[in-house]
Coordinates of C-alpha atoms (C1' of nucleotides) in Angstrom, one line a residue:
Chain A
X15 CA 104.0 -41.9 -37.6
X16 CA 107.4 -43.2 -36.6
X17 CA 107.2 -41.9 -33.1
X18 CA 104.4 -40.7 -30.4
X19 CA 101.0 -39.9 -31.6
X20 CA 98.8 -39.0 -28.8
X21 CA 95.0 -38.7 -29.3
X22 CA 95.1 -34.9 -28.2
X23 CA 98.5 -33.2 -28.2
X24 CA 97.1 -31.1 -24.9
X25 CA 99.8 -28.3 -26.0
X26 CA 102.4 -29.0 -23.7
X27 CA 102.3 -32.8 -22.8
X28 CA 106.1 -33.7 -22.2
X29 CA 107.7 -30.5 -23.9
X30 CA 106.6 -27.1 -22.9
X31 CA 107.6 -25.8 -26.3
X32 CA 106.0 -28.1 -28.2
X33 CA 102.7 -25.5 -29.9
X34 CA 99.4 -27.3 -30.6
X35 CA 98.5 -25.4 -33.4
X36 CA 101.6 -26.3 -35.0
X37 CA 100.7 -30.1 -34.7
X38 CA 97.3 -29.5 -35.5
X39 CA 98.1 -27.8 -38.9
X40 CA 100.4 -30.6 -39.7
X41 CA 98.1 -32.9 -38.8
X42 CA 95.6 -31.7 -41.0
X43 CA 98.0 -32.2 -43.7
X44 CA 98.7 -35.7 -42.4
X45 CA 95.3 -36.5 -42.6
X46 CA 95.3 -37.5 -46.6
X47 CA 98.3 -39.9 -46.0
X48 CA 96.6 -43.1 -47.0
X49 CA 92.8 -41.7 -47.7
X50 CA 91.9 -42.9 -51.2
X51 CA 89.8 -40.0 -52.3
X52 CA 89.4 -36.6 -51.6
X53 CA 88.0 -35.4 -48.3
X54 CA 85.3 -33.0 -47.4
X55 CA 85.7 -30.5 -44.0
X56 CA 84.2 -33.0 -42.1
X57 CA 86.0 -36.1 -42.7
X58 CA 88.7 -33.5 -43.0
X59 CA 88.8 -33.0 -39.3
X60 CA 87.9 -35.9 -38.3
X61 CA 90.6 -37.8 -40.0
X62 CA 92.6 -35.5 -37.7
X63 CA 91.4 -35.8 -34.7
X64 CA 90.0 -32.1 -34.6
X65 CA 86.0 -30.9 -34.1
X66 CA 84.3 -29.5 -37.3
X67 CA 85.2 -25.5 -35.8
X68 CA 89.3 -26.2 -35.9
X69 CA 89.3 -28.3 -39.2
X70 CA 86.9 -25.2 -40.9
X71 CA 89.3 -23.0 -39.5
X72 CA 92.4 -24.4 -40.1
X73 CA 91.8 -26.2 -43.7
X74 CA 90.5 -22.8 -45.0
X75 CA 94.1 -21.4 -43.8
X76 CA 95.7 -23.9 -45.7
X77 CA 93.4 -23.5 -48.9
X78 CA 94.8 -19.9 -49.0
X79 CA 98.3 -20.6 -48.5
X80 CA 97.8 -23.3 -51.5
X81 CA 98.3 -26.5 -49.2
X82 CA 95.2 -27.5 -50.1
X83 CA 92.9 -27.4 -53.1
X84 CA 89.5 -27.9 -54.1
X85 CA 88.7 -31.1 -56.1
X86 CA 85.1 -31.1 -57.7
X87 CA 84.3 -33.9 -54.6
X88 CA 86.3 -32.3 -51.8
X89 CA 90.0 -31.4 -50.5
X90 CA 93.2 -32.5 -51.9
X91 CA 96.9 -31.5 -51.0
X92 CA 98.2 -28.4 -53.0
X93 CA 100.7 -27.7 -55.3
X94 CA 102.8 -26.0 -52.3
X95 CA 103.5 -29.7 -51.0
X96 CA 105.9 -30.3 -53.8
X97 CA 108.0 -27.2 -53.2
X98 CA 108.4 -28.2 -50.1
X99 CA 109.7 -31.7 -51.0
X100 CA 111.4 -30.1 -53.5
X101 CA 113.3 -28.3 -50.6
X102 CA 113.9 -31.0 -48.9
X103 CA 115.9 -32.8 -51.6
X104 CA 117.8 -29.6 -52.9
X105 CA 118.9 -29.4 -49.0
X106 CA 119.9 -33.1 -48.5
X107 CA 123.4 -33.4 -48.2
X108 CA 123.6 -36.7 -49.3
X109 CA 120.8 -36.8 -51.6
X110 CA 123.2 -34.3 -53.4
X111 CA 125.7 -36.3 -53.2
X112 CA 124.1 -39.4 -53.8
X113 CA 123.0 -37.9 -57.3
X114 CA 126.1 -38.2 -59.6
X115 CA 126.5 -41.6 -58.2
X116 CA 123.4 -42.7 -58.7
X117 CA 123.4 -42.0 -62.4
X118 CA 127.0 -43.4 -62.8
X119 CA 125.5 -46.7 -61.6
X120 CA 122.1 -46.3 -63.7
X121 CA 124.7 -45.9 -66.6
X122 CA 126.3 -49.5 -65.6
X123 CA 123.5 -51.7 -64.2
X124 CA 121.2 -50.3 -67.1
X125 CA 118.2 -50.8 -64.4
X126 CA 115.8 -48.8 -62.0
X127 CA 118.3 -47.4 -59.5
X128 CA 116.3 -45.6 -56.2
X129 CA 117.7 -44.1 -53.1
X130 CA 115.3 -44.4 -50.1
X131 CA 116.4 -43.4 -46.5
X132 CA 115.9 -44.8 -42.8
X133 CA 113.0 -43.3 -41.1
X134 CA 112.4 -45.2 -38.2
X135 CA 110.7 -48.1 -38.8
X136 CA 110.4 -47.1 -42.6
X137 CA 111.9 -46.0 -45.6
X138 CA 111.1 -43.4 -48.1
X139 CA 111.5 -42.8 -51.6
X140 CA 114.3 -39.8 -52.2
X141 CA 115.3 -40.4 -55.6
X142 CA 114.1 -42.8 -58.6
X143 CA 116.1 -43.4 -61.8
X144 CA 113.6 -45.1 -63.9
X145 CA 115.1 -48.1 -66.3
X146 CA 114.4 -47.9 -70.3
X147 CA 111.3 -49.9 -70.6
X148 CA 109.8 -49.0 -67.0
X149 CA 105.9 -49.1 -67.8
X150 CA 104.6 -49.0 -64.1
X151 CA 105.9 -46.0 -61.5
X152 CA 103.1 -46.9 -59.0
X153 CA 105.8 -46.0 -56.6
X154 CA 107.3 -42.5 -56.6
X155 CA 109.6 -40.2 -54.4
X156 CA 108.0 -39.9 -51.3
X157 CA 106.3 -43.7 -50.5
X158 CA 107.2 -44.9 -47.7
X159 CA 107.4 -48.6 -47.2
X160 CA 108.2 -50.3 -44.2
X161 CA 111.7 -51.2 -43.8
X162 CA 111.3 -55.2 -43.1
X163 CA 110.5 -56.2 -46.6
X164 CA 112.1 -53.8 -48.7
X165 CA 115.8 -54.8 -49.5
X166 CA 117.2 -51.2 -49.0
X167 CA 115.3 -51.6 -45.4
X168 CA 116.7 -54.5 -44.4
X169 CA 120.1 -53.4 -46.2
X170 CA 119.8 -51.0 -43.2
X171 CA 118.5 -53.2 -40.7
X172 CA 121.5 -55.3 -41.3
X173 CA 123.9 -52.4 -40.4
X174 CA 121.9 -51.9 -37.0
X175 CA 122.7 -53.9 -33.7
X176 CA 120.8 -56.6 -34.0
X177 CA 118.6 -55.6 -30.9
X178 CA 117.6 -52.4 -32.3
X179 CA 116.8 -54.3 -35.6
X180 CA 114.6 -56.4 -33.6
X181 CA 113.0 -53.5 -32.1
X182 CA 112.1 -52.1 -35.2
X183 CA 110.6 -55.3 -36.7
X184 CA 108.5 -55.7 -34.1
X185 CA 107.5 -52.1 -34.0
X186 CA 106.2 -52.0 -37.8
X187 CA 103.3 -52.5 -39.4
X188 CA 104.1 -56.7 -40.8
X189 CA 100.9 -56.8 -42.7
X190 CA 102.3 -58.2 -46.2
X191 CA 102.9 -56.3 -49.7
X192 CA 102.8 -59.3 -52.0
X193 CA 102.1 -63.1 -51.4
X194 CA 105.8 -63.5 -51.1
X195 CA 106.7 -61.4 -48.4
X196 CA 108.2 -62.5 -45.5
X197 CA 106.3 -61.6 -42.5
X198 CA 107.9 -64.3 -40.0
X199 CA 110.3 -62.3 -37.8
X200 CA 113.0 -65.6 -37.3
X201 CA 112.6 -65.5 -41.2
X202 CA 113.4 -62.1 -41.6
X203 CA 115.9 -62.0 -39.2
X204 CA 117.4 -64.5 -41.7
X205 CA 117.7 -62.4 -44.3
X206 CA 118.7 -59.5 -42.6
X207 CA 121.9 -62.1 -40.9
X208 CA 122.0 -63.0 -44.9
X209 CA 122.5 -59.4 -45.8
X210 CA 125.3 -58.8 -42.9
X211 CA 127.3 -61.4 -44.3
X212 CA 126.9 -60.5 -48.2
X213 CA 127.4 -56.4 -47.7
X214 CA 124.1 -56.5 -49.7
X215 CA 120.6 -57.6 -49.5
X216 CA 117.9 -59.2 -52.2
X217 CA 114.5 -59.6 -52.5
X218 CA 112.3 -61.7 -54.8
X219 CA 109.0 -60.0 -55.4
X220 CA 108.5 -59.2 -51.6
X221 CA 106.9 -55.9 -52.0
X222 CA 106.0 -55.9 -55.7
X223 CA 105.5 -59.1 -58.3
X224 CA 107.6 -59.6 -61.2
X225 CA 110.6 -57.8 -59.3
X226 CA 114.0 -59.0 -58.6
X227 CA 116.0 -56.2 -56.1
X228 CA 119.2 -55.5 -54.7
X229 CA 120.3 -53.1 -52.7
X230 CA 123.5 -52.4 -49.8
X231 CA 123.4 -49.5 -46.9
X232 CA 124.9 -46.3 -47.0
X233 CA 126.5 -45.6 -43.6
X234 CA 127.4 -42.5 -41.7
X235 CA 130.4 -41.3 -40.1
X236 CA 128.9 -43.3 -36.7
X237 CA 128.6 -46.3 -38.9
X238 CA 124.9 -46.1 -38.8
X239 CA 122.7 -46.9 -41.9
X240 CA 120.9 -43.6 -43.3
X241 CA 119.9 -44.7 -46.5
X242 CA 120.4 -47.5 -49.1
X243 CA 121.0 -48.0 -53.1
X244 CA 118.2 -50.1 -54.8
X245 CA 118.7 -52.0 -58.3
X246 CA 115.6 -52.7 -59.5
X247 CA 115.5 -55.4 -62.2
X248 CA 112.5 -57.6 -63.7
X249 CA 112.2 -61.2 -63.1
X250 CA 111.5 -61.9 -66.9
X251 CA 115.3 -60.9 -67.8
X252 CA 117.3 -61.9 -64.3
X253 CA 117.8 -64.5 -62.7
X254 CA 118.7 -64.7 -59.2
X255 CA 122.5 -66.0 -59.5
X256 CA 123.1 -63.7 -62.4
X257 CA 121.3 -60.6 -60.9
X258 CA 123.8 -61.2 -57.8
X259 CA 126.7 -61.3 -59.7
X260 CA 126.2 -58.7 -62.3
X261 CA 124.4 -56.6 -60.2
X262 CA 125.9 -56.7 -56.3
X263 CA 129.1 -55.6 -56.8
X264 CA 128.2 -52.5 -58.5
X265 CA 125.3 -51.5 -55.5
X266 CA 127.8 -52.0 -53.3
X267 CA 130.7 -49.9 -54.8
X268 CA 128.3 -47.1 -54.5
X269 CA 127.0 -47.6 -51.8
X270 CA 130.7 -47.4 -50.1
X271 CA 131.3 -44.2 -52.5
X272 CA 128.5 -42.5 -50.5
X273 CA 128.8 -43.6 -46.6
X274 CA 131.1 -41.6 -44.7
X275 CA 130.1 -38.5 -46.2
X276 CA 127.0 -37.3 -44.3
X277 CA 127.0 -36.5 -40.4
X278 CA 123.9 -37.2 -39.4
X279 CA 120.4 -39.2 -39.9
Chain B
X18 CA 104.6 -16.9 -53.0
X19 CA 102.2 -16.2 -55.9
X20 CA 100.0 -14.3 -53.9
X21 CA 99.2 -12.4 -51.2
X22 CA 102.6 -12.3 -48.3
X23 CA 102.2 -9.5 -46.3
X24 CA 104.4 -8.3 -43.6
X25 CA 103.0 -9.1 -40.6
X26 CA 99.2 -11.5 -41.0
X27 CA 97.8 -10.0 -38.0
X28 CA 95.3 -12.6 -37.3
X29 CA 92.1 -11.6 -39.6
X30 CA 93.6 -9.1 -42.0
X31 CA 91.2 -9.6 -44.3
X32 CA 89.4 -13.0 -43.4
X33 CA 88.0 -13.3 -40.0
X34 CA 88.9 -17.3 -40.1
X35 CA 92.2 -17.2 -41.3
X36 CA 94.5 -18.6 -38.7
X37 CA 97.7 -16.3 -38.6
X38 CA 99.1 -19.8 -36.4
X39 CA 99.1 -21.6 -39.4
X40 CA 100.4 -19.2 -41.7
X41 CA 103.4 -18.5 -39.4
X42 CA 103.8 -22.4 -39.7
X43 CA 104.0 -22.7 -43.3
X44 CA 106.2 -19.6 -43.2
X45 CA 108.7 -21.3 -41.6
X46 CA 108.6 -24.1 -43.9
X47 CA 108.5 -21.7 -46.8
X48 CA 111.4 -20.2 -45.3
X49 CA 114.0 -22.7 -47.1
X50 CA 113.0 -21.5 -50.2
X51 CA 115.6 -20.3 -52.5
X52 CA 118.2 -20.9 -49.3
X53 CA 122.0 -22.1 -50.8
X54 CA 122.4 -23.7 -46.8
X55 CA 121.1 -24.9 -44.0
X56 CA 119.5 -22.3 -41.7
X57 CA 120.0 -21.3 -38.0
X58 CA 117.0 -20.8 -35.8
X59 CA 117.9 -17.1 -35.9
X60 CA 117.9 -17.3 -39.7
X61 CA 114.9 -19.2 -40.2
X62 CA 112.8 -16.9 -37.9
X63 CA 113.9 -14.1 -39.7
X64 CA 113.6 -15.4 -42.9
X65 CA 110.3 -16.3 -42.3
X66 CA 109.6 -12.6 -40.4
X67 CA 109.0 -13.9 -37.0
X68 CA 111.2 -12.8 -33.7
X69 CA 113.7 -15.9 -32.3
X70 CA 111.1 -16.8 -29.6
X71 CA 108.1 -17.8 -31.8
X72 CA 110.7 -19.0 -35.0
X73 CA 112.2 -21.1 -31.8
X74 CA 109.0 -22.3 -31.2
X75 CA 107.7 -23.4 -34.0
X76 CA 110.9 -25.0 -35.4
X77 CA 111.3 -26.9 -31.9
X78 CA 107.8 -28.3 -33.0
X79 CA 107.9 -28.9 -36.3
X80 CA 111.5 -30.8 -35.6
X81 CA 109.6 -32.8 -33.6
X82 CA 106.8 -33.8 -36.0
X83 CA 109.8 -34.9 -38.8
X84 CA 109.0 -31.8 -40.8
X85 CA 112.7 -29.9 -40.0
X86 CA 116.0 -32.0 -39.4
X87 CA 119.5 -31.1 -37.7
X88 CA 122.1 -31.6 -40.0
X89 CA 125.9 -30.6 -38.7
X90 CA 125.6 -27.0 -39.6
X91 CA 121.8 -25.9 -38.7
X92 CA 118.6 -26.8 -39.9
X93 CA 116.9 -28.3 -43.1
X94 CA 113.5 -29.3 -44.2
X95 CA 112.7 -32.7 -43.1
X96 CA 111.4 -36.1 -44.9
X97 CA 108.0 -35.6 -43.4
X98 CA 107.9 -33.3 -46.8
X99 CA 108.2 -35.9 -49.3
X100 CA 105.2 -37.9 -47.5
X101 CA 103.1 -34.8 -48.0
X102 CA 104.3 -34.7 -51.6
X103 CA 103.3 -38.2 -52.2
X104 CA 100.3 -37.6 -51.1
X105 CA 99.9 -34.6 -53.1
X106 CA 100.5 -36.9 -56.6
X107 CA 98.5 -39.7 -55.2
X108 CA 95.4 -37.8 -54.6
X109 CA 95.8 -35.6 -57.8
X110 CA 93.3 -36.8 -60.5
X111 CA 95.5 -35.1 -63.6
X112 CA 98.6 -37.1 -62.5
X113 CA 96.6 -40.0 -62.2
X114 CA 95.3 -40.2 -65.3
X115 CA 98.4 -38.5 -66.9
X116 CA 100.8 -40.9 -65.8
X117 CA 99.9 -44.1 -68.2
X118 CA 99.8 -41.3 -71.2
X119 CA 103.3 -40.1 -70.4
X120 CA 104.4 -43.6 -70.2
X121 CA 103.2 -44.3 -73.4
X122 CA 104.3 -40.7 -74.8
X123 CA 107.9 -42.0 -73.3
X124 CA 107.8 -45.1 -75.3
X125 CA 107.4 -43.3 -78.7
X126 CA 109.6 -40.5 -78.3
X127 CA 112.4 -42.1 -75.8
X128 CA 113.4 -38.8 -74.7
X129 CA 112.6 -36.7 -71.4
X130 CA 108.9 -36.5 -70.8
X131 CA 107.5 -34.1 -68.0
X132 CA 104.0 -32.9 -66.5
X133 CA 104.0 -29.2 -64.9
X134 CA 101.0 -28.0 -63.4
X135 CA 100.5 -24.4 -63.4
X136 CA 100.4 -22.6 -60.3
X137 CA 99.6 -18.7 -60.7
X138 CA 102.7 -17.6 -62.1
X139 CA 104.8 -20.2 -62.3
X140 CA 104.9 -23.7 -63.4
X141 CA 105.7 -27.2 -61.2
X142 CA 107.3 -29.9 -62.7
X143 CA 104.8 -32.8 -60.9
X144 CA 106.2 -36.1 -63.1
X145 CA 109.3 -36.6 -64.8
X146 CA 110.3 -39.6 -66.9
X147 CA 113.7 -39.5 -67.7
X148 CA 115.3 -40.4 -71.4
X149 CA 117.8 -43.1 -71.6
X150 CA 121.0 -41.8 -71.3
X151 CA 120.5 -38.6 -69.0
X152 CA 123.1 -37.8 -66.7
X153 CA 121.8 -34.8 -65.2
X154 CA 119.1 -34.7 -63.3
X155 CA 119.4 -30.8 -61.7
X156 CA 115.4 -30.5 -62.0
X157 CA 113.3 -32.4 -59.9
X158 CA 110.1 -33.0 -59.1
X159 CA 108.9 -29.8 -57.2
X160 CA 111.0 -27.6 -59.3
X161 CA 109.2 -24.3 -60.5
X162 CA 110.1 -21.9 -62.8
X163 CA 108.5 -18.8 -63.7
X164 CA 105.7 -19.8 -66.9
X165 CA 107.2 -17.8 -69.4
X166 CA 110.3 -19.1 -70.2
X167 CA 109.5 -23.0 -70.1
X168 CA 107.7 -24.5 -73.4
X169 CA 105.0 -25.9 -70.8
X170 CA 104.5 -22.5 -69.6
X171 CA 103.7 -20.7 -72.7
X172 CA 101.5 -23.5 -74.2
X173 CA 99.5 -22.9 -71.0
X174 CA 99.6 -19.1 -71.8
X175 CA 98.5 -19.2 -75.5
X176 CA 95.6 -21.6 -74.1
X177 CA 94.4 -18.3 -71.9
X178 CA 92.6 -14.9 -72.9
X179 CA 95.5 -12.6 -74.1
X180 CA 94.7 -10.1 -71.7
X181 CA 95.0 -12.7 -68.5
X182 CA 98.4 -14.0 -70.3
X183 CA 99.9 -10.5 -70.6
X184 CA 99.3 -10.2 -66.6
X185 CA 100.9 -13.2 -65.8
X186 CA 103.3 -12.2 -67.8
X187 CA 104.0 -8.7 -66.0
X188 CA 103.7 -10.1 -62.8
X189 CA 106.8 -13.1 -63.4
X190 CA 110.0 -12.2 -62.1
X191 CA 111.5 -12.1 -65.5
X192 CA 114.9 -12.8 -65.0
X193 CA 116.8 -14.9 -67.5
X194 CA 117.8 -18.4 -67.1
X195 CA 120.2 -18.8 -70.0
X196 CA 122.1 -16.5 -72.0
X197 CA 118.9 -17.4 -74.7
X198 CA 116.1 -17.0 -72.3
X199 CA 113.8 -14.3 -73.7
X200 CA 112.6 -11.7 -71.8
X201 CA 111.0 -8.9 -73.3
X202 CA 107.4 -9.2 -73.2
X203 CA 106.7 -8.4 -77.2
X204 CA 108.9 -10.8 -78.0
X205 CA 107.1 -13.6 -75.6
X206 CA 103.7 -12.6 -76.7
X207 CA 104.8 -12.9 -80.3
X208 CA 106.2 -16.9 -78.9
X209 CA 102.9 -17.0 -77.7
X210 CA 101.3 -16.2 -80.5
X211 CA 102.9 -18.9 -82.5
X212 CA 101.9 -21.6 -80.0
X213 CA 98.4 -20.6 -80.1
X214 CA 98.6 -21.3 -84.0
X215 CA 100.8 -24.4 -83.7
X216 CA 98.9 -25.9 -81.0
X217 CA 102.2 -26.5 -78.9
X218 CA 105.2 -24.3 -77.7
X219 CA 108.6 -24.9 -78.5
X220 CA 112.0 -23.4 -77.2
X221 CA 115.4 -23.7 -77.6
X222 CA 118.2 -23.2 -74.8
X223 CA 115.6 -21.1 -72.8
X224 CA 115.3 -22.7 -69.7
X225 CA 118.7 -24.6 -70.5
X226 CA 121.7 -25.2 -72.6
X227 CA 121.5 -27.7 -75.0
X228 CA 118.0 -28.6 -74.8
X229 CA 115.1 -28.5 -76.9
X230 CA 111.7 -29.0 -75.6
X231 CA 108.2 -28.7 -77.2
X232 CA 104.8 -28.6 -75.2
X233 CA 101.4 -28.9 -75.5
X234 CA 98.8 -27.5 -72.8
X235 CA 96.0 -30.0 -71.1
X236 CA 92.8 -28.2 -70.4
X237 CA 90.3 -28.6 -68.2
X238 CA 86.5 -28.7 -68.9
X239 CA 86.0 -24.9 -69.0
X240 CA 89.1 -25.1 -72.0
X241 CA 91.2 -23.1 -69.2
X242 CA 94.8 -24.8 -68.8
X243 CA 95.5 -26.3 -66.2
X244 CA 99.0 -28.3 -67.3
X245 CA 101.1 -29.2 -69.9
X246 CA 103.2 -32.2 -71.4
X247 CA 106.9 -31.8 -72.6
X248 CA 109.7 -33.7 -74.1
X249 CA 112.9 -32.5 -74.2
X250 CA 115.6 -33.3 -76.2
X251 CA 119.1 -32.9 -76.9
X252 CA 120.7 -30.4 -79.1
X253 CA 123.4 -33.1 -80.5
X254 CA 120.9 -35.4 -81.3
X255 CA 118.1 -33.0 -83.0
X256 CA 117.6 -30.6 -85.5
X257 CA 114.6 -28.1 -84.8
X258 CA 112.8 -28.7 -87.7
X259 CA 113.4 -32.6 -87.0
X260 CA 112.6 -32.4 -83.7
X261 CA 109.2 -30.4 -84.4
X262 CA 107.8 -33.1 -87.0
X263 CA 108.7 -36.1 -84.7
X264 CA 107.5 -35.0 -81.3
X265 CA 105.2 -32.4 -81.6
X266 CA 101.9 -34.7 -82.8
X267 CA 102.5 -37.2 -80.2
X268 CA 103.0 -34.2 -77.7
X269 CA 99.7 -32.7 -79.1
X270 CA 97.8 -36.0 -79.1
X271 CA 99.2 -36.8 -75.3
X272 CA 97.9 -33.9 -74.3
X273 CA 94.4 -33.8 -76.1
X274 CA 93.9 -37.4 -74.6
X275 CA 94.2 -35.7 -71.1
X276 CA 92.2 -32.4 -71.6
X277 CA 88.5 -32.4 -70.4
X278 CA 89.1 -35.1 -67.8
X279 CA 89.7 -32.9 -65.2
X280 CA 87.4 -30.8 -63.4
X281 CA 89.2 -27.3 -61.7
X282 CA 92.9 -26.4 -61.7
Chain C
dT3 C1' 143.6 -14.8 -22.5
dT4 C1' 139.8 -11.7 -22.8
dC5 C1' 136.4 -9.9 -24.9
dG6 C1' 132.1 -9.7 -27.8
dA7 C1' 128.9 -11.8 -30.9
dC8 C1' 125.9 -15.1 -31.7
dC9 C1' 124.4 -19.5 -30.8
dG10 C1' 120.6 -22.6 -28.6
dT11 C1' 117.9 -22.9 -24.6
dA12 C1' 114.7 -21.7 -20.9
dT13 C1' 111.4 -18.8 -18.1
dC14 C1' 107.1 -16.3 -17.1
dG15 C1' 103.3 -12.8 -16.7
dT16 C1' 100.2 -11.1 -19.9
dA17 C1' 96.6 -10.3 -23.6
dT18 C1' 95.2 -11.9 -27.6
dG19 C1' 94.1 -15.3 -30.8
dG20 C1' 91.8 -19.2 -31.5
dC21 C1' 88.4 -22.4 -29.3
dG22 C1' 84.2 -24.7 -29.8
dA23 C1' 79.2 -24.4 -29.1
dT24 C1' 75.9 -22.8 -31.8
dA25 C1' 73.1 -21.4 -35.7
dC26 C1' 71.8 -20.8 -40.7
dG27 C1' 70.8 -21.8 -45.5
dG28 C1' 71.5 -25.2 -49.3
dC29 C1' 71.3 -29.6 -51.2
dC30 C1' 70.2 -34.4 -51.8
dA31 C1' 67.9 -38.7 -50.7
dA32 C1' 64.3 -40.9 -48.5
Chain D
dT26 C1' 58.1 -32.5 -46.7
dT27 C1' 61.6 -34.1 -43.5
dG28 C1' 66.0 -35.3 -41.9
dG29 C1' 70.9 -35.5 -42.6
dC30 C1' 75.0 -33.6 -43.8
dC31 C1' 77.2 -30.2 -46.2
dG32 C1' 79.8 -25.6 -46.0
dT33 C1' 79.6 -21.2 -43.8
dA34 C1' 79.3 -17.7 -40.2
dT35 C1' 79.1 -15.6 -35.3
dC36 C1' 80.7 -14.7 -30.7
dG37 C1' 82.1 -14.6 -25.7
dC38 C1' 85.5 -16.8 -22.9
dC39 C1' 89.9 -18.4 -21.4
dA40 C1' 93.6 -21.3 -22.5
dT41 C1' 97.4 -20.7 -25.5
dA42 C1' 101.0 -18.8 -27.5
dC43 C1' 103.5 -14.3 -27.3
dG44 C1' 107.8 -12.0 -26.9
dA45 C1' 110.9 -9.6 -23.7
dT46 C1' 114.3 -11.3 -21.1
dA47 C1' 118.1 -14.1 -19.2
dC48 C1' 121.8 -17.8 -19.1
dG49 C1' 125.6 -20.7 -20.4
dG50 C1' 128.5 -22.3 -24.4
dT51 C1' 131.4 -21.7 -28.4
dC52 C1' 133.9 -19.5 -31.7
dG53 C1' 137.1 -15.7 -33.7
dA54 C1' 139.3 -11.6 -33.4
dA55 C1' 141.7 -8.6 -30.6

DNA sequence: TTCGACCGTATCGTATGGCGATACGGCCAA
DNA sequence: TTGGCCGTATCGCCATACGATACGGTCGAA
């Protein structure tokens, strides 16, 4: 998503060790991201860009290697998707890392605390420490939101050169989250200039209502962002002064426990 | 893993349209299973039984897709997988409708609340709601662990004919967990047993120190399970007996509100 | 320093594995 | 019934991936 897409991967176009039929069976996979019900064979392959013989083909491959399932109304991701992302986390250097910290700041801030990391023009969801009374989890490990109106994104964006910033904004998908997101680029390069002078950056129900969020970079040895710590709090209990206050410090003491530690993005 | 992994696919062993392409694809993903490190491309191609050219391949590939990163000392699953894992809960109808009943659940028992799903042998921890004041989170979404020794895992066993349960029960790698972890299959049947009469499971210390949980199983139409519900507790905090009066009809009542709404595991 | 082992990378002729057009039976709605 | 779309199955051809092989770099032990 982050990078090239091209209609039909033509195995070998650009790298002559790149296999089609390792892009197609991923892009079968990729084919769900964003459907909102199950798919049959059809739609199957045609969500991925494949005729009816490849998508029969591969799909039934992946039904028997428990990739994909059966629903009563078509296909669905398997079980074996969450062992992999399971993987992916027990791997994670500083996901590992990130842990204890994490939960010493949960323990302070008494709020939702996530870790999400930079992936190109987005973030993702590694790790979510839910707060006590936390009713909704619409959003779990593994959504991806764009980086521009998240605050751990623009966290990140802030620790970027400001022309590959810009790059990024105008490379992502601006369409907004809520009725308060800023979509305006000058605007948001406000905010991110806001967040390079604070060490931190905050949000006021830009990608979900009733939300009030903080959160600071975590940087690499190169002094690039890789991921950011998010404080999650409720607009019902914070407002913005004291939610800075209380709240900024602490995102950022961890944040600067973390950075350093982890070579590469 | 709970099937079928033979040596070498060899295109058609068995089914004429499974892809062996594909399955050498998801081998190399699978390949990080169970790894303490980050893998070479000699080790991954080995531990996924290929030779260094088609390994080299294929990881070359799938680095470039986002599903395998560099980190400083070889290479590691990448955060492609937690998109495919999202995608995986979105789509699911059994988390769907699960995930306002654990909330709830949560609310009355403020402790640990998890859904696993049963996969052949072995159950997946799919959501987790964490209790107040947990500080260790070494179980994640993804996780699985072999159905016997979890309290999730033998509700789900006690919901199937005796006969079937015994086979799963041969067929787990049986190894304990804790120093408390039963093992010997009498003495798991006779557990079993109980939780059919109870109408949940409970264990204590089996899957890990200090912790109680109790679990109820979530059936699908055909009364076969095809998940289960658990809250786990702290041994400092709760008494069996205690524990079992408190939690176990909100469990049971969780879980019954769930069963029938979904169609096939 | 000099090996040797192992790393990642790259090349290339070959044969095999998957391509995709095609066909069939079942189901549902018109 | 008819027509559409479903999932499934077949089959000959050729493009695709195979895998043996080779090369330069780096690291540790000799």
């Amino acid at each position: 998503m982050s990078t090239a897409k091209g209609r039909k991967p033509a195995a070998g176009e650009g790298n002559p060790l790149l296999l089609q039929s390792v892009a197609r069976t991923m892009s079968v996979l990729e084919a769900f991201a964003g459907q909102p019900r199950p798919l049959s064979i059809a739609e199957l392959a045609a969500a991925a860009g494949l005729d009816k013989s490849a998508g029969q083909r591969i799909a039934h491959t992946l039904q028997a290697l428990g990739y994909l399932e059966r629903s009563s109304v078509g296909l669905v991701p398997g079980k074996k998707a969450l062992y992999r992302a399971f993987d992916f986390l027990r791997m994670n250097a500083l996901v590992e890392s990130a842990t204890p910290v994490l939960h010493e700041l949960r323990k302070s801030v008494n709020e939702r605390v996530d870790l999400s990391l930079l992936d190109g023009t987005d973030i993702v969801y590694a790790v979510r420490l839910q707060s006590k009374r936390e009713t909704f989890s619409a959003t779990l490990v593994g959504r991806r939101l764009p980086s521009f109106c998240s605050t751990g994104g623009r966290a990140m964006l802030a620790a970027l050169p400001e022309a590959e910033a810009l790059g990024i904004l105008e490379a992502s998908d601006r369409r907004p989250l809520t009725p308060r997101t800023t979509t305006d680029i000058p605007a948001i390069l406000g905010k991110i200039e806001e967040a390079r002078r604070c060490g931190y950056a905050l949000a006021i129900e830009e990608s979900a209502l009733g939300e009030i969020v903080l959160a600071a970079a975590v940087l690499d040895i190169h002094q690039r962002p890789v991921a950011a710590i998010h404080v999650a709090g409720s607009l019902s209990e914070w407002a913005e002064d004291g939610f800075r206050q209380r709240i900024s410090p602490l995102v950022m003491e961890a944040a600067r426990a973390l950075s350093h530690t982890y070579k590469r993005g």
